[in-house]
Amino acid sequence: MEMEVGFLGLGIMGKAMSMNLIKSGFKVTVWNRTLSKCDELVELGASIGETPAAVVRKCKFTIAMLADPASALSVVFDKNGVLEEIGNGKGYIDMSTVDPETSTKIHEAITSKGGSFLEAPVSGSKQPAEAGQLVILAAGDKALYEEASKAFDVMGKKSFFLGQIGNGARMKLVVNMIMGSMMNAFSEGLVLAEGSGLNPHDLLDVLDLGGIANPMFRGKGPNMLKSNHTPAFPLKHQQKDMRLALALGDQNALSMPVAAAANEAFKKARSMGLGDLDFSAVYEVVKMHKD
């Protein structure tokens, strides 16, 4: 069955996700702020929507995968945005990582026009996106969740329905906060191993056999030691997520000293011009203190 799906935002993630939908037989209409980014998808059979509004007009439901809260809001509220065409029988699914307040604001605007809304941020970066192995953290309209399940099955390996709007955003921020803190601890460990005369490659082998073995250390460790930080998940986005997670901690009066320290390291990396590299580039900040 051919289902008409809209897709807004063709960055590292959105491009891979929409490509999987096209390859699985979905009819996809794409939009990106820089329209030339749509060309590769058009070659695979996608149509182009000139504006977010044009995409929503054409499709029963539209997915967005945008960089940050500001982009997520502008695509909905700006001129020629989603709000101009959303209405009864149309769904909007925002898969961007944003704070719960942004999600709630979009939810209220969409539902006030009669549309249905689902927030569905994902856990996973470039490789899982390309392999259709993302973990989808959805919350909001249950009927839209059921309707989008075929698309979610193509983009992800598992979907969770977490209840009310804001819960998807919160879960994603908690996951990314843990990930960012782990990346800092891992970087410090690699630098400590090398700085104290050990072979850091031996450390990678030892870690991979123990209780804290994980795909992130396994996948990123060897490249980090070569200072190869090709972006799978850009550092500037990781820092944004640390900031949003810490704000969530503030709201709930929770002390998070480890996450706060990790956030400072990511900010330092951004100030050094490493924001567009992979978030593993925080290793360079830790290494710098050694030198």
mmCIF file of C-alpha atoms in Angstrom:
data_model
loop_
_atom_site.group_PDB
_atom_site.id
_atom_site.type_symbol
_atom_site.label_atom_id
_atom_site.label_comp_id
_atom_site.label_asym_id
_atom_site.label_seq_id
_atom_site.Cartn_x
_atom_site.Cartn_y
_atom_site.Cartn_z
ATOM 1 C CA MET A 1 0.000 0.000 0.000
ATOM 2 C CA GLU A 2 1.443 3.359 -0.978
ATOM 3 C CA MET A 3 1.129 5.886 1.792
ATOM 4 C CA GLU A 4 1.815 9.571 1.190
ATOM 5 C CA VAL A 5 4.218 10.882 3.837
ATOM 6 C CA GLY A 6 5.760 14.328 4.180
ATOM 7 C CA PHE A 7 9.295 14.792 5.504
ATOM 8 C CA LEU A 8 10.752 18.110 6.685
ATOM 9 C CA GLY A 9 14.497 18.405 7.346
ATOM 10 C CA LEU A 10 17.183 16.501 5.451
ATOM 11 C CA GLY A 11 20.238 16.711 7.685
ATOM 12 C CA ILE A 12 22.368 13.673 8.554
ATOM 13 C CA MET A 13 19.378 11.978 10.198
ATOM 14 C CA GLY A 14 16.450 13.153 8.103
ATOM 15 C CA LYS A 15 18.116 12.241 4.842
ATOM 16 C CA ALA A 16 18.778 8.669 5.980
ATOM 17 C CA MET A 17 15.291 8.251 7.463
ATOM 18 C CA SER A 18 13.432 9.581 4.423
ATOM 19 C CA MET A 19 15.611 7.465 2.138
ATOM 20 C CA ASN A 20 14.543 4.327 4.012
ATOM 21 C CA LEU A 21 10.878 5.314 3.649
ATOM 22 C CA ILE A 22 11.279 5.779 -0.118
ATOM 23 C CA LYS A 23 13.110 2.463 -0.503
ATOM 24 C CA SER A 24 10.320 0.726 1.417
ATOM 25 C CA GLY A 25 7.667 1.914 -1.021
ATOM 26 C CA PHE A 26 6.316 5.006 0.740
ATOM 27 C CA LYS A 27 5.492 7.994 -1.444
ATOM 28 C CA VAL A 28 7.500 10.765 0.179
ATOM 29 C CA THR A 29 7.337 14.531 -0.320
ATOM 30 C CA VAL A 30 10.403 16.273 1.109
ATOM 31 C CA TRP A 31 11.305 19.800 2.112
ATOM 32 C CA ASN A 32 14.545 21.285 3.385
ATOM 33 C CA ARG A 33 15.550 24.872 4.134
ATOM 34 C CA THR A 34 18.328 24.442 1.542
ATOM 35 C CA LEU A 35 16.211 22.920 -1.243
ATOM 36 C CA SER A 36 19.219 21.527 -3.145
ATOM 37 C CA LYS A 37 19.540 18.925 -0.359
ATOM 38 C CA CYS A 38 16.363 17.345 -1.771
ATOM 39 C CA ASP A 39 17.973 16.451 -5.128
ATOM 40 C CA GLU A 40 19.399 13.092 -4.104
ATOM 41 C CA LEU A 41 16.020 11.989 -2.737
ATOM 42 C CA VAL A 42 14.198 13.155 -5.847
ATOM 43 C CA GLU A 43 16.453 10.827 -7.865
ATOM 44 C CA LEU A 44 15.154 7.981 -5.701
ATOM 45 C CA GLY A 45 11.544 8.980 -6.356
ATOM 46 C CA ALA A 46 10.658 11.667 -3.806
ATOM 47 C CA SER A 47 8.647 14.777 -4.671
ATOM 48 C CA ILE A 48 9.631 18.253 -3.462
ATOM 49 C CA GLY A 49 7.420 20.544 -1.422
ATOM 50 C CA GLU A 50 8.456 24.196 -1.849
ATOM 51 C CA THR A 51 7.434 25.036 1.743
ATOM 52 C CA PRO A 52 6.455 23.100 4.893
ATOM 53 C CA ALA A 53 2.856 24.221 4.274
ATOM 54 C CA ALA A 54 2.934 22.727 0.764
ATOM 55 C CA VAL A 55 4.123 19.382 2.145
ATOM 56 C CA VAL A 56 1.404 19.269 4.815
ATOM 57 C CA ARG A 57 -1.279 20.188 2.247
ATOM 58 C CA LYS A 58 -0.336 17.151 0.169
ATOM 59 C CA CYS A 59 0.225 14.493 2.860
ATOM 60 C CA LYS A 60 -1.932 12.716 5.426
ATOM 61 C CA PHE A 61 0.871 12.914 7.922
ATOM 62 C CA THR A 62 4.145 14.791 7.927
ATOM 63 C CA ILE A 63 7.347 13.981 9.809
ATOM 64 C CA ALA A 64 9.920 16.601 10.853
ATOM 65 C CA MET A 65 13.551 15.984 11.804
ATOM 66 C CA LEU A 66 15.096 19.347 12.667
ATOM 67 C CA ALA A 67 18.231 20.557 14.418
ATOM 68 C CA ASP A 68 16.936 22.221 17.575
ATOM 69 C CA PRO A 69 13.929 23.846 19.299
ATOM 70 C CA ALA A 70 14.292 27.082 17.292
ATOM 71 C CA SER A 71 14.115 25.210 13.950
ATOM 72 C CA ALA A 72 11.257 23.013 15.185
ATOM 73 C CA LEU A 73 9.229 26.095 16.123
ATOM 74 C CA SER A 74 10.005 28.096 12.982
ATOM 75 C CA VAL A 75 8.897 25.283 10.638
ATOM 76 C CA VAL A 76 5.528 25.203 12.415
ATOM 77 C CA PHE A 77 4.851 28.878 13.154
ATOM 78 C CA ASP A 78 6.617 30.875 10.416
ATOM 79 C CA LYS A 79 5.050 32.059 7.152
ATOM 80 C CA ASN A 80 4.321 29.066 4.878
ATOM 81 C CA GLY A 81 4.716 26.847 7.934
ATOM 82 C CA VAL A 82 2.948 23.681 9.028
ATOM 83 C CA LEU A 83 0.161 25.561 10.845
ATOM 84 C CA GLU A 84 -1.125 27.118 7.628
ATOM 85 C CA GLU A 85 -2.252 23.743 6.238
ATOM 86 C CA ILE A 86 -2.709 21.418 9.206
ATOM 87 C CA GLY A 87 -6.279 20.467 10.082
ATOM 88 C CA ASN A 88 -8.758 17.645 10.604
ATOM 89 C CA GLY A 89 -7.510 14.285 9.413
ATOM 90 C CA LYS A 90 -3.896 15.453 9.186
ATOM 91 C CA GLY A 91 -1.096 14.420 11.515
ATOM 92 C CA TYR A 92 2.241 16.023 12.386
ATOM 93 C CA ILE A 93 5.085 14.000 13.902
ATOM 94 C CA ASP A 94 8.094 15.912 15.227
ATOM 95 C CA MET A 95 11.102 13.588 15.593
ATOM 96 C CA SER A 96 13.537 16.404 16.490
ATOM 97 C CA THR A 97 15.147 16.483 19.940
ATOM 98 C CA VAL A 98 13.590 19.430 21.752
ATOM 99 C CA ASP A 99 12.641 20.349 25.318
ATOM 100 C CA PRO A 100 9.181 19.397 26.660
ATOM 101 C CA GLU A 101 8.032 23.061 26.545
ATOM 102 C CA THR A 102 8.718 23.288 22.788
ATOM 103 C CA SER A 103 6.830 20.039 22.201
ATOM 104 C CA THR A 104 3.886 21.279 24.260
ATOM 105 C CA LYS A 105 3.774 24.578 22.350
ATOM 106 C CA ILE A 106 3.709 22.754 18.984
ATOM 107 C CA HIS A 107 1.140 20.259 20.300
ATOM 108 C CA GLU A 108 -1.238 23.028 21.396
ATOM 109 C CA ALA A 109 -0.937 24.875 18.091
ATOM 110 C CA ILE A 110 -1.503 21.758 15.945
ATOM 111 C CA THR A 111 -4.455 20.439 17.950
ATOM 112 C CA SER A 112 -6.107 23.873 18.084
ATOM 113 C CA LYS A 113 -6.304 23.656 14.264
ATOM 114 C CA GLY A 114 -7.855 20.157 14.462
ATOM 115 C CA GLY A 115 -4.683 18.272 13.551
ATOM 116 C CA SER A 116 -3.168 15.435 15.562
ATOM 117 C CA PHE A 117 0.356 15.595 16.989
ATOM 118 C CA LEU A 118 2.991 13.136 18.082
ATOM 119 C CA GLU A 119 6.442 13.913 19.423
ATOM 120 C CA ALA A 120 8.800 11.077 18.512
ATOM 121 C CA PRO A 121 12.466 11.877 19.130
ATOM 122 C CA VAL A 122 14.882 9.062 18.351
ATOM 123 C CA SER A 123 17.799 7.424 20.082
ATOM 124 C CA GLY A 124 20.561 6.628 17.590
ATOM 125 C CA SER A 125 22.750 8.618 15.188
ATOM 126 C CA LYS A 126 23.882 8.375 11.568
ATOM 127 C CA GLN A 127 24.560 4.633 11.274
ATOM 128 C CA PRO A 128 21.355 3.424 13.010
ATOM 129 C CA ALA A 129 19.393 5.980 10.954
ATOM 130 C CA GLU A 130 20.828 4.578 7.714
ATOM 131 C CA ALA A 131 20.215 0.987 8.844
ATOM 132 C CA GLY A 132 16.629 1.708 9.993
ATOM 133 C CA GLN A 133 17.664 0.761 13.550
ATOM 134 C CA LEU A 134 16.627 3.847 15.522
ATOM 135 C CA VAL A 135 14.767 3.653 18.834
ATOM 136 C CA ILE A 136 11.664 5.848 18.604
ATOM 137 C CA LEU A 137 10.410 7.575 21.771
ATOM 138 C CA ALA A 138 6.870 8.682 20.991
ATOM 139 C CA ALA A 139 4.242 10.477 23.071
ATOM 140 C CA GLY A 140 0.970 12.252 22.347
ATOM 141 C CA ASP A 141 -1.823 11.123 20.032
ATOM 142 C CA LYS A 142 -2.166 7.327 20.298
ATOM 143 C CA ALA A 143 -4.199 7.026 17.079
ATOM 144 C CA LEU A 144 -1.507 8.864 15.103
ATOM 145 C CA TYR A 145 1.114 6.594 16.726
ATOM 146 C CA GLU A 146 -0.794 3.541 15.418
ATOM 147 C CA GLU A 147 -1.197 5.124 11.981
ATOM 148 C CA ALA A 148 2.514 5.941 11.728
ATOM 149 C CA SER A 149 3.632 2.525 12.989
ATOM 150 C CA LYS A 150 4.429 1.233 9.483
ATOM 151 C CA ALA A 151 6.746 4.199 8.903
ATOM 152 C CA PHE A 152 8.284 3.779 12.368
ATOM 153 C CA ASP A 153 8.945 0.098 11.606
ATOM 154 C CA VAL A 154 10.954 1.169 8.558
ATOM 155 C CA MET A 155 12.960 3.856 10.391
ATOM 156 C CA GLY A 156 13.474 2.112 13.714
ATOM 157 C CA LYS A 157 14.054 -1.227 15.409
ATOM 158 C CA LYS A 158 11.666 -0.447 18.260
ATOM 159 C CA SER A 159 9.092 2.204 19.110
ATOM 160 C CA PHE A 160 7.905 3.165 22.573
ATOM 161 C CA PHE A 161 4.636 4.964 23.294
ATOM 162 C CA LEU A 162 5.335 6.913 26.482
ATOM 163 C CA GLY A 163 1.982 8.584 27.121
ATOM 164 C CA GLN A 164 1.446 12.319 27.343
ATOM 165 C CA ILE A 165 3.247 15.009 25.324
ATOM 166 C CA GLY A 166 6.590 15.907 26.870
ATOM 167 C CA ASN A 167 7.441 12.352 27.941
ATOM 168 C CA GLY A 168 9.159 11.546 24.637
ATOM 169 C CA ALA A 169 11.239 14.721 24.899
ATOM 170 C CA ARG A 170 12.129 14.008 28.537
ATOM 171 C CA MET A 171 13.168 10.419 27.849
ATOM 172 C CA LYS A 172 15.367 11.536 24.944
ATOM 173 C CA LEU A 173 17.081 14.218 27.056
ATOM 174 C CA VAL A 174 17.801 11.739 29.851
ATOM 175 C CA VAL A 175 19.296 9.257 27.355
ATOM 176 C CA ASN A 176 21.480 11.909 25.709
ATOM 177 C CA MET A 177 22.558 13.329 29.055
ATOM 178 C CA ILE A 178 23.845 9.875 30.094
ATOM 179 C CA MET A 179 25.518 9.464 26.693
ATOM 180 C CA GLY A 180 27.294 12.838 26.924
ATOM 181 C CA SER A 181 28.486 12.136 30.461
ATOM 182 C CA MET A 182 29.772 8.707 29.383
ATOM 183 C CA MET A 183 31.638 10.207 26.436
ATOM 184 C CA ASN A 184 33.478 12.539 28.815
ATOM 185 C CA ALA A 185 34.395 9.729 31.220
ATOM 186 C CA PHE A 186 35.549 7.610 28.264
ATOM 187 C CA SER A 187 37.706 10.481 26.925
ATOM 188 C CA GLU A 188 39.290 11.016 30.334
ATOM 189 C CA GLY A 189 40.015 7.277 30.566
ATOM 190 C CA LEU A 190 41.704 7.170 27.146
ATOM 191 C CA VAL A 191 43.845 10.192 28.024
ATOM 192 C CA LEU A 192 44.718 8.768 31.461
ATOM 193 C CA ALA A 193 45.713 5.413 29.941
ATOM 194 C CA GLU A 194 47.995 7.072 27.406
ATOM 195 C CA GLY A 195 49.312 9.672 29.863
ATOM 196 C CA SER A 196 50.301 7.007 32.395
ATOM 197 C CA GLY A 197 52.192 4.898 29.871
ATOM 198 C CA LEU A 198 49.530 2.387 28.862
ATOM 199 C CA ASN A 199 48.497 1.539 25.306
ATOM 200 C CA PRO A 200 44.989 3.001 24.932
ATOM 201 C CA HIS A 201 44.140 0.301 22.353
ATOM 202 C CA ASP A 202 44.645 -2.257 25.117
ATOM 203 C CA LEU A 203 42.169 -0.259 27.230
ATOM 204 C CA LEU A 204 39.592 -0.499 24.409
ATOM 205 C CA ASP A 205 40.028 -4.294 24.307
ATOM 206 C CA VAL A 206 39.712 -4.619 28.096
ATOM 207 C CA LEU A 207 36.598 -2.391 28.215
ATOM 208 C CA ASP A 208 34.961 -4.371 25.430
ATOM 209 C CA LEU A 209 35.193 -7.584 27.473
ATOM 210 C CA GLY A 210 33.755 -6.193 30.689
ATOM 211 C CA GLY A 211 30.504 -5.053 32.218
ATOM 212 C CA ILE A 212 30.662 -1.600 30.617
ATOM 213 C CA ALA A 213 31.228 -2.830 27.062
ATOM 214 C CA ASN A 214 28.939 -0.860 24.733
ATOM 215 C CA PRO A 215 28.529 -0.017 21.045
ATOM 216 C CA MET A 216 29.554 3.636 21.548
ATOM 217 C CA PHE A 217 32.982 2.815 23.019
ATOM 218 C CA ARG A 218 33.443 0.047 20.452
ATOM 219 C CA GLY A 219 32.423 2.180 17.483
ATOM 220 C CA LYS A 220 34.040 5.479 18.390
ATOM 221 C CA GLY A 221 37.142 4.520 20.407
ATOM 222 C CA PRO A 222 39.499 3.575 17.550
ATOM 223 C CA ASN A 223 38.581 6.718 15.556
ATOM 224 C CA MET A 224 38.966 8.946 18.612
ATOM 225 C CA LEU A 225 42.535 7.705 19.120
ATOM 226 C CA LYS A 226 43.231 8.783 15.511
ATOM 227 C CA SER A 227 41.493 12.134 16.178
ATOM 228 C CA ASN A 228 38.948 11.232 13.508
ATOM 229 C CA HIS A 229 35.679 12.880 14.567
ATOM 230 C CA THR A 230 33.603 12.653 11.370
ATOM 231 C CA PRO A 231 30.148 13.731 12.551
ATOM 232 C CA ALA A 232 27.549 11.036 13.228
ATOM 233 C CA PHE A 233 26.042 13.243 15.943
ATOM 234 C CA PRO A 234 27.430 16.805 15.889
ATOM 235 C CA LEU A 235 28.941 18.056 19.142
ATOM 236 C CA LYS A 236 26.905 21.287 19.064
ATOM 237 C CA HIS A 237 23.697 19.204 19.194
ATOM 238 C CA GLN A 238 25.058 17.094 22.066
ATOM 239 C CA GLN A 239 25.817 20.278 24.022
ATOM 240 C CA LYS A 240 22.312 21.582 23.288
ATOM 241 C CA ASP A 241 20.870 18.342 24.700
ATOM 242 C CA MET A 242 23.067 18.574 27.835
ATOM 243 C CA ARG A 243 21.798 22.123 28.323
ATOM 244 C CA LEU A 244 18.161 21.067 27.927
ATOM 245 C CA ALA A 245 18.656 18.095 30.287
ATOM 246 C CA LEU A 246 20.247 20.345 32.920
ATOM 247 C CA ALA A 247 17.299 22.739 32.583
ATOM 248 C CA LEU A 248 14.972 19.776 33.211
ATOM 249 C CA GLY A 249 17.053 19.040 36.317
ATOM 250 C CA ASP A 250 16.684 22.669 37.423
ATOM 251 C CA GLN A 251 12.896 22.498 37.084
ATOM 252 C CA ASN A 252 12.814 19.398 39.271
ATOM 253 C CA ALA A 253 15.469 20.657 41.750
ATOM 254 C CA LEU A 254 17.737 17.703 40.935
ATOM 255 C CA SER A 255 21.488 17.971 41.447
ATOM 256 C CA MET A 256 23.425 16.643 38.429
ATOM 257 C CA PRO A 257 27.123 17.458 38.984
ATOM 258 C CA VAL A 258 28.421 14.870 36.496
ATOM 259 C CA ALA A 259 26.190 16.132 33.669
ATOM 260 C CA ALA A 260 27.030 19.752 34.548
ATOM 261 C CA ALA A 261 30.761 19.064 34.251
ATOM 262 C CA ALA A 262 30.233 17.218 30.949
ATOM 263 C CA ASN A 263 28.256 20.183 29.627
ATOM 264 C CA GLU A 264 31.156 22.521 30.458
ATOM 265 C CA ALA A 265 33.544 20.287 28.495
ATOM 266 C CA PHE A 266 31.218 20.328 25.458
ATOM 267 C CA LYS A 267 30.905 24.121 25.709
ATOM 268 C CA LYS A 268 34.686 24.395 25.819
ATOM 269 C CA ALA A 269 34.869 22.206 22.685
ATOM 270 C CA ARG A 270 32.376 24.486 20.925
ATOM 271 C CA SER A 271 34.432 27.545 21.858
ATOM 272 C CA MET A 272 37.431 25.810 20.232
ATOM 273 C CA GLY A 273 35.479 25.478 16.975
ATOM 274 C CA LEU A 274 34.710 21.745 17.284
ATOM 275 C CA GLY A 275 30.901 22.126 17.223
ATOM 276 C CA ASP A 276 30.370 20.622 13.770
ATOM 277 C CA LEU A 277 32.535 17.566 14.480
ATOM 278 C CA ASP A 278 31.207 14.434 16.162
ATOM 279 C CA PHE A 279 30.481 14.768 19.876
ATOM 280 C CA SER A 280 33.482 12.446 20.444
ATOM 281 C CA ALA A 281 35.642 15.527 19.692
ATOM 282 C CA VAL A 282 35.295 16.422 23.391
ATOM 283 C CA TYR A 283 38.264 14.023 23.635
ATOM 284 C CA GLU A 284 40.408 16.797 22.109
ATOM 285 C CA VAL A 285 39.509 19.119 25.018
ATOM 286 C CA VAL A 286 40.509 16.506 27.608
ATOM 287 C CA LYS A 287 43.723 15.714 25.686
ATOM 288 C CA MET A 288 44.605 19.408 25.501
ATOM 289 C CA HIS A 289 44.797 19.662 29.305
ATOM 290 C CA LYS A 290 47.364 16.860 29.252
ATOM 291 C CA ASP A 291 49.564 18.745 26.775
#
